[in-house]
């Protein structure tokens, strides 16, 4: 928690540095501010990827969707507080006791139980919402590493990226078997819990948490 991203890393134009303290919040208003601030930083740092105004991906509706997703994750943590540690809430990777599992491997394929599938929601003008699934990127997209130490917000950021972009994300162990068809790859490398992907030489940018 007291670790800080090395300033030298943040000088690269294709790296966005996010401190752990910037992902913390105490209430709903704080959560909304975290999402809004992070979204704006994505827009500013990666305008060449999202477009000059970020209108294709980072809309107000997508930010609201990200807030709801994180609210659901917090609720899942509360629901699991009285469960044994071995019990797992598969959608958010929360173990019993309210702790988030660092290395919980869940391999879910299309057609399996909805209880373990990760949904996105799109806000509608009348107050309703459409439930959708993240989709593989269409066309050429530069994948980014989402790099962090275990336990410092990687899973929350993973959820945020899928919620804000509507695109698939992956991890360094390729647990969801999506390979290169992802907008970001979560990794804990060089920590023992992480590793470089086999196509590391093709990834030219990173989000450091």
CSV table of N, CA and C in Angstrom, one decimal, residues 25 39-41 52 70 78 83 89 95 109-110 133 149 155 167 172 188 209:
chain,number,residue,atom,x,y,z
A,25,UNK,N,-11.6,4.7,-2.2
A,25,UNK,CA,-12.8,5.5,-2.0
A,25,UNK,C,-13.5,5.0,-0.7
A,39,UNK,N,-11.1,7.9,-15.9
A,39,UNK,CA,-11.6,8.0,-17.3
A,39,UNK,C,-10.9,9.2,-18.0
A,40,UNK,N,-10.9,10.4,-17.3
A,40,UNK,CA,-10.3,11.6,-17.9
A,40,UNK,C,-8.8,11.4,-18.1
A,41,UNK,N,-8.2,10.7,-17.2
A,41,UNK,CA,-6.7,10.5,-17.4
A,41,UNK,C,-6.5,9.6,-18.6
A,52,UNK,N,-9.7,11.8,-30.2
A,52,UNK,CA,-9.4,13.0,-29.5
A,52,UNK,C,-10.3,13.4,-28.4
A,70,UNK,N,-18.6,-1.6,-10.1
A,70,UNK,CA,-17.8,-1.6,-8.8
A,70,UNK,C,-18.7,-1.7,-7.6
A,78,UNK,N,-19.4,-7.9,0.5
A,78,UNK,CA,-20.2,-7.9,1.8
A,78,UNK,C,-21.0,-9.2,1.9
A,83,UNK,N,-19.0,-16.2,4.5
A,83,UNK,CA,-18.7,-17.5,3.9
A,83,UNK,C,-17.3,-18.0,4.2
A,89,UNK,N,-16.9,-16.1,-5.1
A,89,UNK,CA,-17.9,-15.4,-6.0
A,89,UNK,C,-17.2,-15.2,-7.3
A,95,UNK,N,-13.3,-14.1,-2.4
A,95,UNK,CA,-13.3,-15.3,-1.6
A,95,UNK,C,-14.1,-15.0,-0.3
A,109,UNK,N,-16.4,-20.9,-20.2
A,109,UNK,CA,-16.6,-20.8,-21.7
A,109,UNK,C,-18.0,-20.4,-22.0
A,110,UNK,N,-18.3,-19.9,-23.2
A,110,UNK,CA,-19.6,-19.5,-23.6
A,110,UNK,C,-20.6,-20.7,-23.4
A,133,UNK,N,-22.3,-8.3,-23.0
A,133,UNK,CA,-21.0,-9.0,-22.7
A,133,UNK,C,-19.9,-8.2,-23.3
A,149,UNK,N,1.4,-4.8,-8.5
A,149,UNK,CA,1.7,-5.8,-7.5
A,149,UNK,C,0.4,-6.4,-7.1
A,155,UNK,N,-7.6,-6.1,-10.0
A,155,UNK,CA,-8.9,-6.7,-10.4
A,155,UNK,C,-9.9,-5.6,-10.6
A,167,UNK,N,-14.7,-4.0,-24.1
A,167,UNK,CA,-13.8,-4.9,-24.8
A,167,UNK,C,-13.2,-6.0,-23.9
A,172,UNK,N,-1.8,-12.4,-17.7
A,172,UNK,CA,-0.6,-13.0,-18.2
A,172,UNK,C,-0.6,-14.5,-18.2
A,188,UNK,N,1.3,-9.3,-13.0
A,188,UNK,CA,2.0,-8.9,-11.7
A,188,UNK,C,3.5,-9.0,-11.9
A,209,UNK,N,0.0,0.3,-12.1
A,209,UNK,CA,-0.9,0.6,-11.0
A,209,UNK,C,0.0,0.5,-9.7
